[in-house]
Amino acid sequence: MAADPRHGPAPDLWDPLVRTSHWGIALVVLANAVFTKGGSSVHVAIGWIGIALLVLRLAWGLVGAPEARFGAFPPQPRAAIAHLRSLWSGKPGHYRSHNPAGAMMVYALWISLAVVIATGLAMTTDSPATIADREAIVTSGDWSTLAGTSDAGDDDAQDEHARKWVKEVHEMAANLMLALAVLHVAGVMVESRALRRNLVMPMIFGRRK
Ligand code: HEM
Ligand code: HEM
């Protein structure tokens, strides 16, 4: 049987783009989920950094370094379950890129982020700079600037309903992403223990010991 090119020792390097986009996305998600006010200019500006990082990383999945390409970690639910079983039995395989269970998690995180971004964009008709201008005016005590903004058609109940719905999905996807991120970190810890190999170091420094 021909050797599966996806198996083998893990890569010596997560290249700089994978590492930068990983920690960048983690920071963006944390900042917007915990520290910024939803819908504020800062929230939207940080959101745009997230959009740029996700787009870059997905493009890298097509043309990037071999371990970073989607083909190196295809979504394979059966293989993911088999990998979780192998962790249980104490004999997990080594993979060049993300292991099959990790790969499913990576796609789930990216999909949730894409939903957060799409719904965030759908709610944002103004640029961060315009929102910042409006915030400054409101802070100065003049609320009139809020009349005539994106949800101006307050008389239009349908619009209002749609916006509420989009906001609901935005929040749900954001919460889902946080829950997945916690599971993801737990998975990294379990896998590191099972393989007796620190998986976090290569994501920080690139090199594996
Ligand atoms: C990247 C991760 C993100 C997370 C974790 C996140 C999280 C949240 C949360 C929890 C809220 C609800 C706040 C509340 O209850 O009022 C919110 C609101 C909002 N977010 Fe995000 N968000 C993210 C990205 C984005 C992006 C990329 C955009 C747009 C480009 C965006 C635009 C908005 C807007 C406009 C609201 C206000 C909704 C409203 O109050 O009507 N968000 N976000
Ligand atoms: C909101 C927080 C986080 C998100 C959204 C996130 C998302 C991701 C994504 C999308 C990947 C795939 C990377 C790629 O191929 O580009 C990944 C990999 C990885 N993440 Fe995270 N991550 C988060 C937090 C963390 C934290 C806090 C740690 C460290 C404790 C961590 C450790 C890792 C490691 C070690 C990998 C590579 C796993 C492997 O060797 O296959 N992540 N993460």
PDB file of C-alpha atoms and ligand atoms in Angstrom:
ATOM      1  CA  MET A   1       0.000   0.000   0.000  1.00  0.00           C
ATOM      2  CA  ALA A   2       1.390   3.423  -0.897  1.00  0.00           C
ATOM      3  CA  ALA A   3       2.372   5.577   2.050  1.00  0.00           C
ATOM      4  CA  ASP A   4      -0.112   8.305   2.856  1.00  0.00           C
ATOM      5  CA  PRO A   5       1.708  11.633   2.338  1.00  0.00           C
ATOM      6  CA  ARG A   6      -0.356  13.167   5.139  1.00  0.00           C
ATOM      7  CA  HIS A   7       1.308  10.910   7.721  1.00  0.00           C
ATOM      8  CA  GLY A   8       4.798  11.339   9.048  1.00  0.00           C
ATOM      9  CA  PRO A   9       6.596  13.543  11.516  1.00  0.00           C
ATOM     10  CA  ALA A  10       5.043  16.912  12.212  1.00  0.00           C
ATOM     11  CA  PRO A  11       6.565  19.832  10.322  1.00  0.00           C
ATOM     12  CA  ASP A  12       9.625  21.546  11.698  1.00  0.00           C
ATOM     13  CA  LEU A  13       7.983  24.835  11.009  1.00  0.00           C
ATOM     14  CA  TRP A  14       4.620  26.452  11.107  1.00  0.00           C
ATOM     15  CA  ASP A  15       5.470  29.206   8.685  1.00  0.00           C
ATOM     16  CA  PRO A  16       5.194  32.862   9.746  1.00  0.00           C
ATOM     17  CA  LEU A  17       1.891  33.402   7.958  1.00  0.00           C
ATOM     18  CA  VAL A  18       0.213  30.503   9.803  1.00  0.00           C
ATOM     19  CA  ARG A  19       1.607  31.706  13.123  1.00  0.00           C
ATOM     20  CA  THR A  20       0.763  35.374  12.607  1.00  0.00           C
ATOM     21  CA  SER A  21      -2.753  34.641  11.399  1.00  0.00           C
ATOM     22  CA  HIS A  22      -3.305  32.155  14.258  1.00  0.00           C
ATOM     23  CA  TRP A  23      -2.347  34.467  17.112  1.00  0.00           C
ATOM     24  CA  GLY A  24      -3.825  37.469  15.304  1.00  0.00           C
ATOM     25  CA  ILE A  25      -7.205  35.759  14.921  1.00  0.00           C
ATOM     26  CA  ALA A  26      -7.091  34.530  18.542  1.00  0.00           C
ATOM     27  CA  LEU A  27      -6.418  38.118  19.742  1.00  0.00           C
ATOM     28  CA  VAL A  28      -9.114  39.610  17.494  1.00  0.00           C
ATOM     29  CA  VAL A  29     -11.713  37.118  18.758  1.00  0.00           C
ATOM     30  CA  LEU A  30     -10.728  37.646  22.390  1.00  0.00           C
ATOM     31  CA  ALA A  31     -10.685  41.451  22.018  1.00  0.00           C
ATOM     32  CA  ASN A  32     -14.089  41.632  20.356  1.00  0.00           C
ATOM     33  CA  ALA A  33     -15.723  39.037  22.580  1.00  0.00           C
ATOM     34  CA  VAL A  34     -14.463  40.462  25.867  1.00  0.00           C
ATOM     35  CA  PHE A  35     -13.049  43.969  25.615  1.00  0.00           C
ATOM     36  CA  THR A  36     -14.754  46.052  22.920  1.00  0.00           C
ATOM     37  CA  LYS A  37     -18.330  47.246  22.791  1.00  0.00           C
ATOM     38  CA  GLY A  38     -20.266  45.378  20.051  1.00  0.00           C
ATOM     39  CA  GLY A  39     -20.843  47.682  17.097  1.00  0.00           C
ATOM     40  CA  SER A  40     -18.372  50.370  18.268  1.00  0.00           C
ATOM     41  CA  SER A  41     -15.786  51.777  15.854  1.00  0.00           C
ATOM     42  CA  VAL A  42     -13.029  49.847  17.667  1.00  0.00           C
ATOM     43  CA  HIS A  43     -15.045  46.612  17.449  1.00  0.00           C
ATOM     44  CA  VAL A  44     -15.574  47.024  13.719  1.00  0.00           C
ATOM     45  CA  ALA A  45     -11.946  48.096  13.072  1.00  0.00           C
ATOM     46  CA  ILE A  46     -10.625  45.064  14.974  1.00  0.00           C
ATOM     47  CA  GLY A  47     -13.185  42.957  13.104  1.00  0.00           C
ATOM     48  CA  TRP A  48     -11.638  44.164   9.829  1.00  0.00           C
ATOM     49  CA  ILE A  49      -8.203  43.012  11.005  1.00  0.00           C
ATOM     50  CA  GLY A  50      -9.840  39.615  11.589  1.00  0.00           C
ATOM     51  CA  ILE A  51     -11.291  39.660   8.071  1.00  0.00           C
ATOM     52  CA  ALA A  52      -7.862  40.418   6.564  1.00  0.00           C
ATOM     53  CA  LEU A  53      -6.170  37.664   8.585  1.00  0.00           C
ATOM     54  CA  LEU A  54      -8.808  35.076   7.702  1.00  0.00           C
ATOM     55  CA  VAL A  55      -8.681  35.935   3.987  1.00  0.00           C
ATOM     56  CA  LEU A  56      -4.872  35.754   3.997  1.00  0.00           C
ATOM     57  CA  ARG A  57      -4.875  32.414   5.803  1.00  0.00           C
ATOM     58  CA  LEU A  58      -7.502  30.898   3.500  1.00  0.00           C
ATOM     59  CA  ALA A  59      -5.549  32.057   0.428  1.00  0.00           C
ATOM     60  CA  TRP A  60      -2.449  30.483   2.002  1.00  0.00           C
ATOM     61  CA  GLY A  61      -4.457  27.253   2.283  1.00  0.00           C
ATOM     62  CA  LEU A  62      -4.535  27.199  -1.526  1.00  0.00           C
ATOM     63  CA  VAL A  63      -1.052  28.376  -2.477  1.00  0.00           C
ATOM     64  CA  GLY A  64       1.000  28.302   0.730  1.00  0.00           C
ATOM     65  CA  ALA A  65       3.580  26.048   2.365  1.00  0.00           C
ATOM     66  CA  PRO A  66       2.804  22.309   2.069  1.00  0.00           C
ATOM     67  CA  GLU A  67       1.703  21.856   5.732  1.00  0.00           C
ATOM     68  CA  ALA A  68      -0.509  24.917   5.534  1.00  0.00           C
ATOM     69  CA  ARG A  69      -2.497  23.750   2.501  1.00  0.00           C
ATOM     70  CA  PHE A  70      -6.030  22.421   2.877  1.00  0.00           C
ATOM     71  CA  GLY A  71      -4.916  19.219   1.148  1.00  0.00           C
ATOM     72  CA  ALA A  72      -2.571  18.524   4.080  1.00  0.00           C
ATOM     73  CA  PHE A  73      -5.496  18.470   6.534  1.00  0.00           C
ATOM     74  CA  PRO A  74      -8.700  17.617   4.633  1.00  0.00           C
ATOM     75  CA  PRO A  75     -11.980  17.456   6.585  1.00  0.00           C
ATOM     76  CA  GLN A  76     -12.481  13.742   7.279  1.00  0.00           C
ATOM     77  CA  PRO A  77     -15.042  13.059  10.023  1.00  0.00           C
ATOM     78  CA  ARG A  78     -14.376   9.297  10.097  1.00  0.00           C
ATOM     79  CA  ALA A  79     -10.618   9.778  10.383  1.00  0.00           C
ATOM     80  CA  ALA A  80     -11.270  12.362  13.099  1.00  0.00           C
ATOM     81  CA  ILE A  81     -13.256   9.833  15.135  1.00  0.00           C
ATOM     82  CA  ALA A  82     -10.601   7.179  14.541  1.00  0.00           C
ATOM     83  CA  HIS A  83      -7.953   9.620  15.755  1.00  0.00           C
ATOM     84  CA  LEU A  84      -9.914  10.374  18.954  1.00  0.00           C
ATOM     85  CA  ARG A  85     -10.216   6.614  19.528  1.00  0.00           C
ATOM     86  CA  SER A  86      -6.473   6.200  19.033  1.00  0.00           C
ATOM     87  CA  LEU A  87      -5.868   8.901  21.668  1.00  0.00           C
ATOM     88  CA  TRP A  88      -7.992   6.853  24.034  1.00  0.00           C
ATOM     89  CA  SER A  89      -6.020   3.700  23.341  1.00  0.00           C
ATOM     90  CA  GLY A  90      -2.760   5.631  23.774  1.00  0.00           C
ATOM     91  CA  LYS A  91      -1.413   5.087  20.265  1.00  0.00           C
ATOM     92  CA  PRO A  92      -2.155   8.233  18.260  1.00  0.00           C
ATOM     93  CA  GLY A  93      -0.561   8.617  14.847  1.00  0.00           C
ATOM     94  CA  HIS A  94       1.731  11.516  14.004  1.00  0.00           C
ATOM     95  CA  TYR A  95       0.695  13.852  11.208  1.00  0.00           C
ATOM     96  CA  ARG A  96       2.627  16.331   9.130  1.00  0.00           C
ATOM     97  CA  SER A  97      -0.083  18.950   9.486  1.00  0.00           C
ATOM     98  CA  HIS A  98      -3.124  19.114  11.807  1.00  0.00           C
ATOM     99  CA  ASN A  99      -4.319  15.680  12.940  1.00  0.00           C
ATOM    100  CA  PRO A 100      -7.766  14.708  11.547  1.00  0.00           C
ATOM    101  CA  ALA A 101      -9.619  15.701  14.750  1.00  0.00           C
ATOM    102  CA  GLY A 102      -7.690  18.974  14.935  1.00  0.00           C
ATOM    103  CA  ALA A 103      -8.503  19.588  11.268  1.00  0.00           C
ATOM    104  CA  MET A 104     -12.262  19.302  11.935  1.00  0.00           C
ATOM    105  CA  MET A 105     -11.852  21.814  14.757  1.00  0.00           C
ATOM    106  CA  VAL A 106      -9.876  24.200  12.544  1.00  0.00           C
ATOM    107  CA  TYR A 107     -12.635  24.170   9.896  1.00  0.00           C
ATOM    108  CA  ALA A 108     -15.329  24.605  12.562  1.00  0.00           C
ATOM    109  CA  LEU A 109     -13.458  27.633  13.961  1.00  0.00           C
ATOM    110  CA  TRP A 110     -12.999  29.167  10.514  1.00  0.00           C
ATOM    111  CA  ILE A 111     -16.660  28.609   9.578  1.00  0.00           C
ATOM    112  CA  SER A 112     -17.889  30.188  12.824  1.00  0.00           C
ATOM    113  CA  LEU A 113     -15.540  33.131  12.283  1.00  0.00           C
ATOM    114  CA  ALA A 114     -16.832  33.525   8.727  1.00  0.00           C
ATOM    115  CA  VAL A 115     -20.426  33.622  10.051  1.00  0.00           C
ATOM    116  CA  VAL A 116     -19.436  36.198  12.693  1.00  0.00           C
ATOM    117  CA  ILE A 117     -17.779  38.292   9.997  1.00  0.00           C
ATOM    118  CA  ALA A 118     -20.633  38.009   7.471  1.00  0.00           C
ATOM    119  CA  THR A 119     -23.258  38.973  10.049  1.00  0.00           C
ATOM    120  CA  GLY A 120     -20.983  41.704  11.460  1.00  0.00           C
ATOM    121  CA  LEU A 121     -20.589  43.171   7.980  1.00  0.00           C
ATOM    122  CA  ALA A 122     -24.326  42.902   7.342  1.00  0.00           C
ATOM    123  CA  MET A 123     -24.929  45.092  10.413  1.00  0.00           C
ATOM    124  CA  THR A 124     -22.240  47.596   9.490  1.00  0.00           C
ATOM    125  CA  THR A 125     -23.142  49.970   6.717  1.00  0.00           C
ATOM    126  CA  ASP A 126     -20.656  52.640   7.844  1.00  0.00           C
ATOM    127  CA  SER A 127     -16.870  52.639   8.009  1.00  0.00           C
ATOM    128  CA  PRO A 128     -15.130  52.563  11.421  1.00  0.00           C
ATOM    129  CA  ALA A 129     -14.135  56.226  10.840  1.00  0.00           C
ATOM    130  CA  THR A 130     -17.763  57.291  10.279  1.00  0.00           C
ATOM    131  CA  ILE A 131     -18.861  55.320  13.355  1.00  0.00           C
ATOM    132  CA  ALA A 132     -16.057  56.973  15.356  1.00  0.00           C
ATOM    133  CA  ASP A 133     -17.221  60.436  14.206  1.00  0.00           C
ATOM    134  CA  ARG A 134     -20.761  59.633  15.282  1.00  0.00           C
ATOM    135  CA  GLU A 135     -19.534  58.256  18.637  1.00  0.00           C
ATOM    136  CA  ALA A 136     -17.617  61.492  19.224  1.00  0.00           C
ATOM    137  CA  ILE A 137     -20.723  63.583  18.520  1.00  0.00           C
ATOM    138  CA  VAL A 138     -22.886  61.397  20.785  1.00  0.00           C
ATOM    139  CA  THR A 139     -20.238  61.568  23.527  1.00  0.00           C
ATOM    140  CA  SER A 140     -20.478  65.339  23.295  1.00  0.00           C
ATOM    141  CA  GLY A 141     -24.164  65.059  24.168  1.00  0.00           C
ATOM    142  CA  ASP A 142     -25.758  65.516  20.743  1.00  0.00           C
ATOM    143  CA  TRP A 143     -27.838  62.421  19.950  1.00  0.00           C
ATOM    144  CA  SER A 144     -29.396  63.787  16.776  1.00  0.00           C
ATOM    145  CA  THR A 145     -26.638  62.170  14.699  1.00  0.00           C
ATOM    146  CA  LEU A 146     -28.138  58.762  15.474  1.00  0.00           C
ATOM    147  CA  ALA A 147     -31.283  59.649  13.552  1.00  0.00           C
ATOM    148  CA  GLY A 148     -30.920  58.653   9.939  1.00  0.00           C
ATOM    149  CA  THR A 149     -28.221  56.024  10.440  1.00  0.00           C
ATOM    150  CA  SER A 150     -28.305  52.479   9.137  1.00  0.00           C
ATOM    151  CA  ASP A 151     -31.322  51.397  11.158  1.00  0.00           C
ATOM    152  CA  ALA A 152     -33.060  54.642  10.349  1.00  0.00           C
ATOM    153  CA  GLY A 153     -36.182  53.010   9.044  1.00  0.00           C
ATOM    154  CA  ASP A 154     -37.477  52.463  12.564  1.00  0.00           C
ATOM    155  CA  ASP A 155     -40.917  52.599  11.057  1.00  0.00           C
ATOM    156  CA  ASP A 156     -39.896  49.707   8.872  1.00  0.00           C
ATOM    157  CA  ALA A 157     -40.628  46.827  11.244  1.00  0.00           C
ATOM    158  CA  GLN A 158     -39.342  44.255   8.780  1.00  0.00           C
ATOM    159  CA  ASP A 159     -35.895  45.837   8.596  1.00  0.00           C
ATOM    160  CA  GLU A 160     -35.754  46.011  12.345  1.00  0.00           C
ATOM    161  CA  HIS A 161     -36.749  42.367  12.608  1.00  0.00           C
ATOM    162  CA  ALA A 162     -34.069  41.300  10.102  1.00  0.00           C
ATOM    163  CA  ARG A 163     -31.393  43.270  11.955  1.00  0.00           C
ATOM    164  CA  LYS A 164     -32.356  41.673  15.269  1.00  0.00           C
ATOM    165  CA  TRP A 165     -32.127  38.264  13.656  1.00  0.00           C
ATOM    166  CA  VAL A 166     -28.690  39.006  12.156  1.00  0.00           C
ATOM    167  CA  LYS A 167     -27.488  40.316  15.515  1.00  0.00           C
ATOM    168  CA  GLU A 168     -28.749  37.155  17.197  1.00  0.00           C
ATOM    169  CA  VAL A 169     -26.785  34.973  14.733  1.00  0.00           C
ATOM    170  CA  HIS A 170     -23.684  37.201  15.166  1.00  0.00           C
ATOM    171  CA  GLU A 171     -23.763  36.711  18.930  1.00  0.00           C
ATOM    172  CA  MET A 172     -24.546  33.003  18.721  1.00  0.00           C
ATOM    173  CA  ALA A 173     -21.683  32.357  16.281  1.00  0.00           C
ATOM    174  CA  ALA A 174     -19.330  34.440  18.467  1.00  0.00           C
ATOM    175  CA  ASN A 175     -20.282  32.389  21.536  1.00  0.00           C
ATOM    176  CA  LEU A 176     -19.979  29.156  19.597  1.00  0.00           C
ATOM    177  CA  MET A 177     -16.487  30.204  18.494  1.00  0.00           C
ATOM    178  CA  LEU A 178     -15.457  30.873  22.090  1.00  0.00           C
ATOM    179  CA  ALA A 179     -16.751  27.469  23.197  1.00  0.00           C
ATOM    180  CA  LEU A 180     -14.933  25.807  20.303  1.00  0.00           C
ATOM    181  CA  ALA A 181     -11.729  27.720  21.159  1.00  0.00           C
ATOM    182  CA  VAL A 182     -11.858  26.351  24.726  1.00  0.00           C
ATOM    183  CA  LEU A 183     -12.324  22.818  23.350  1.00  0.00           C
ATOM    184  CA  HIS A 184      -9.547  23.514  20.830  1.00  0.00           C
ATOM    185  CA  VAL A 185      -7.062  24.480  23.555  1.00  0.00           C
ATOM    186  CA  ALA A 186      -8.112  21.416  25.596  1.00  0.00           C
ATOM    187  CA  GLY A 187      -7.543  19.287  22.481  1.00  0.00           C
ATOM    188  CA  VAL A 188      -4.074  20.788  21.979  1.00  0.00           C
ATOM    189  CA  MET A 189      -3.212  19.913  25.604  1.00  0.00           C
ATOM    190  CA  VAL A 190      -4.535  16.334  25.344  1.00  0.00           C
ATOM    191  CA  GLU A 191      -2.745  15.763  22.039  1.00  0.00           C
ATOM    192  CA  SER A 192       0.517  17.230  23.384  1.00  0.00           C
ATOM    193  CA  ARG A 193       0.355  14.838  26.328  1.00  0.00           C
ATOM    194  CA  ALA A 194      -0.511  11.814  24.203  1.00  0.00           C
ATOM    195  CA  LEU A 195       2.289  12.523  21.713  1.00  0.00           C
ATOM    196  CA  ARG A 196       4.677  13.663  24.483  1.00  0.00           C
ATOM    197  CA  ARG A 197       5.371  16.643  22.303  1.00  0.00           C
ATOM    198  CA  ASN A 198       4.603  20.287  23.011  1.00  0.00           C
ATOM    199  CA  LEU A 199       2.375  21.430  20.127  1.00  0.00           C
ATOM    200  CA  VAL A 200       2.187  25.029  21.301  1.00  0.00           C
ATOM    201  CA  MET A 201       5.897  25.853  20.906  1.00  0.00           C
ATOM    202  CA  PRO A 202       5.926  25.339  17.122  1.00  0.00           C
ATOM    203  CA  MET A 203       2.846  27.602  16.860  1.00  0.00           C
ATOM    204  CA  ILE A 204       4.858  30.313  18.669  1.00  0.00           C
ATOM    205  CA  PHE A 205       8.415  29.864  17.409  1.00  0.00           C
ATOM    206  CA  GLY A 206       7.851  27.814  14.286  1.00  0.00           C
ATOM    207  CA  ARG A 207      10.392  25.188  15.226  1.00  0.00           C
ATOM    208  CA  ARG A 208       9.702  21.871  16.839  1.00  0.00           C
ATOM    209  CA  LYS A 209      12.360  20.613  19.240  1.00  0.00           C
TER     210      LYS A 209
HETATM  211  C1  HEM B   1     -14.124  38.742  15.269  1.00  0.00           C
HETATM  212  C2  HEM B   1     -14.895  38.381  16.238  1.00  0.00           C
HETATM  213  C3  HEM B   1     -16.129  39.113  16.719  1.00  0.00           C
HETATM  214  C4  HEM B   1     -16.733  38.856  17.898  1.00  0.00           C
HETATM  215  C5  HEM B   1     -16.291  37.841  18.946  1.00  0.00           C
HETATM  216  C6  HEM B   1     -17.889  39.720  17.987  1.00  0.00           C
HETATM  217  C7  HEM B   1     -18.776  39.744  19.047  1.00  0.00           C
HETATM  218  C8  HEM B   1     -19.857  40.574  19.167  1.00  0.00           C
HETATM  219  C9  HEM B   1     -20.823  40.536  20.227  1.00  0.00           C
HETATM  220  C10 HEM B   1     -20.772  39.581  21.420  1.00  0.00           C
HETATM  221  C11 HEM B   1     -21.754  41.504  19.973  1.00  0.00           C
HETATM  222  C12 HEM B   1     -22.987  41.783  20.781  1.00  0.00           C
HETATM  223  C13 HEM B   1     -22.873  42.969  21.638  1.00  0.00           C
HETATM  224  C14 HEM B   1     -24.232  43.310  22.224  1.00  0.00           C
HETATM  225  O1  HEM B   1     -24.866  42.469  22.856  1.00  0.00           O
HETATM  226  O2  HEM B   1     -24.662  44.418  21.984  1.00  0.00           O
HETATM  227  C15 HEM B   1     -21.383  42.149  18.735  1.00  0.00           C
HETATM  228  C16 HEM B   1     -22.081  43.196  18.153  1.00  0.00           C
HETATM  229  C17 HEM B   1     -21.752  43.764  16.939  1.00  0.00           C
HETATM  230  N1  HEM B   1     -20.716  43.398  16.105  1.00  0.00           N
HETATM  231 FE1  HEM B   1     -19.346  41.963  16.479  1.00  0.00          FE
HETATM  232  N2  HEM B   1     -17.967  40.488  16.845  1.00  0.00           N
HETATM  233  C18 HEM B   1     -16.915  40.151  16.032  1.00  0.00           C
HETATM  234  C19 HEM B   1     -16.644  40.666  14.793  1.00  0.00           C
HETATM  235  C20 HEM B   1     -17.370  41.647  14.159  1.00  0.00           C
HETATM  236  C21 HEM B   1     -17.118  42.146  12.814  1.00  0.00           C
HETATM  237  C22 HEM B   1     -16.051  41.595  11.869  1.00  0.00           C
HETATM  238  C23 HEM B   1     -18.026  43.147  12.585  1.00  0.00           C
HETATM  239  C24 HEM B   1     -18.200  44.002  11.361  1.00  0.00           C
HETATM  240  C25 HEM B   1     -17.324  44.260  10.462  1.00  0.00           C
HETATM  241  C26 HEM B   1     -18.858  43.268  13.759  1.00  0.00           C
HETATM  242  C27 HEM B   1     -19.895  44.155  13.927  1.00  0.00           C
HETATM  243  C28 HEM B   1     -20.746  44.201  14.977  1.00  0.00           C
HETATM  244  C29 HEM B   1     -21.861  45.137  15.108  1.00  0.00           C
HETATM  245  C30 HEM B   1     -22.257  46.196  14.070  1.00  0.00           C
HETATM  246  C31 HEM B   1     -22.483  44.849  16.336  1.00  0.00           C
HETATM  247  C32 HEM B   1     -23.648  45.628  16.945  1.00  0.00           C
HETATM  248  C33 HEM B   1     -24.948  44.957  16.857  1.00  0.00           C
HETATM  249  C34 HEM B   1     -25.984  45.848  17.489  1.00  0.00           C
HETATM  250  O3  HEM B   1     -25.892  46.145  18.698  1.00  0.00           O
HETATM  251  O4  HEM B   1     -26.900  46.234  16.771  1.00  0.00           O
HETATM  252  N3  HEM B   1     -18.444  42.330  14.694  1.00  0.00           N
HETATM  253  N4  HEM B   1     -20.241  41.550  18.247  1.00  0.00           N
HETATM  254  C1  HEM B   2      -9.872  32.325  20.146  1.00  0.00           C
HETATM  255  C2  HEM B   2      -8.787  31.620  20.246  1.00  0.00           C
HETATM  256  C3  HEM B   2      -8.239  30.685  19.195  1.00  0.00           C
HETATM  257  C4  HEM B   2      -8.660  30.434  17.926  1.00  0.00           C
HETATM  258  C5  HEM B   2      -9.840  31.052  17.171  1.00  0.00           C
HETATM  259  C6  HEM B   2      -7.743  29.447  17.370  1.00  0.00           C
HETATM  260  C7  HEM B   2      -7.826  28.918  16.092  1.00  0.00           C
HETATM  261  C8  HEM B   2      -6.918  28.052  15.529  1.00  0.00           C
HETATM  262  C9  HEM B   2      -6.859  27.699  14.136  1.00  0.00           C
HETATM  263  C10 HEM B   2      -7.827  28.225  13.071  1.00  0.00           C
HETATM  264  C11 HEM B   2      -5.828  26.853  13.968  1.00  0.00           C
HETATM  265  C12 HEM B   2      -5.315  26.294  12.656  1.00  0.00           C
HETATM  266  C13 HEM B   2      -4.090  27.097  12.295  1.00  0.00           C
HETATM  267  C14 HEM B   2      -3.798  27.153  10.820  1.00  0.00           C
HETATM  268  O1  HEM B   2      -3.656  26.115  10.168  1.00  0.00           O
HETATM  269  O2  HEM B   2      -3.735  28.283  10.293  1.00  0.00           O
HETATM  270  C15 HEM B   2      -5.208  26.637  15.251  1.00  0.00           C
HETATM  271  C16 HEM B   2      -4.118  25.832  15.490  1.00  0.00           C
HETATM  272  C17 HEM B   2      -3.468  25.742  16.706  1.00  0.00           C
HETATM  273  N1  HEM B   2      -3.784  26.452  17.856  1.00  0.00           N
HETATM  274 FE1  HEM B   2      -5.296  27.759  18.088  1.00  0.00          FE
HETATM  275  N2  HEM B   2      -6.798  29.117  18.307  1.00  0.00           N
HETATM  276  C18 HEM B   2      -7.063  29.850  19.434  1.00  0.00           C
HETATM  277  C19 HEM B   2      -6.370  29.855  20.618  1.00  0.00           C
HETATM  278  C20 HEM B   2      -5.271  29.058  20.867  1.00  0.00           C
HETATM  279  C21 HEM B   2      -4.519  29.059  22.101  1.00  0.00           C
HETATM  280  C22 HEM B   2      -4.839  29.938  23.333  1.00  0.00           C
HETATM  281  C23 HEM B   2      -3.528  28.140  21.963  1.00  0.00           C
HETATM  282  C24 HEM B   2      -2.440  27.725  22.931  1.00  0.00           C
HETATM  283  C25 HEM B   2      -2.656  27.328  24.127  1.00  0.00           C
HETATM  284  C26 HEM B   2      -3.643  27.573  20.636  1.00  0.00           C
HETATM  285  C27 HEM B   2      -2.821  26.624  20.111  1.00  0.00           C
HETATM  286  C28 HEM B   2      -2.863  26.123  18.836  1.00  0.00           C
HETATM  287  C29 HEM B   2      -1.941  25.119  18.314  1.00  0.00           C
HETATM  288  C30 HEM B   2      -0.796  24.466  19.075  1.00  0.00           C
HETATM  289  C31 HEM B   2      -2.324  24.876  16.982  1.00  0.00           C
HETATM  290  C32 HEM B   2      -1.675  23.867  16.034  1.00  0.00           C
HETATM  291  C33 HEM B   2      -2.210  22.515  16.360  1.00  0.00           C
HETATM  292  C34 HEM B   2      -1.479  21.419  15.590  1.00  0.00           C
HETATM  293  O3  HEM B   2      -0.299  21.196  15.844  1.00  0.00           O
HETATM  294  O4  HEM B   2      -2.135  20.817  14.716  1.00  0.00           O
HETATM  295  N3  HEM B   2      -4.725  28.151  19.990  1.00  0.00           N
HETATM  296  N4  HEM B   2      -5.896  27.393  16.192  1.00  0.00           N
END
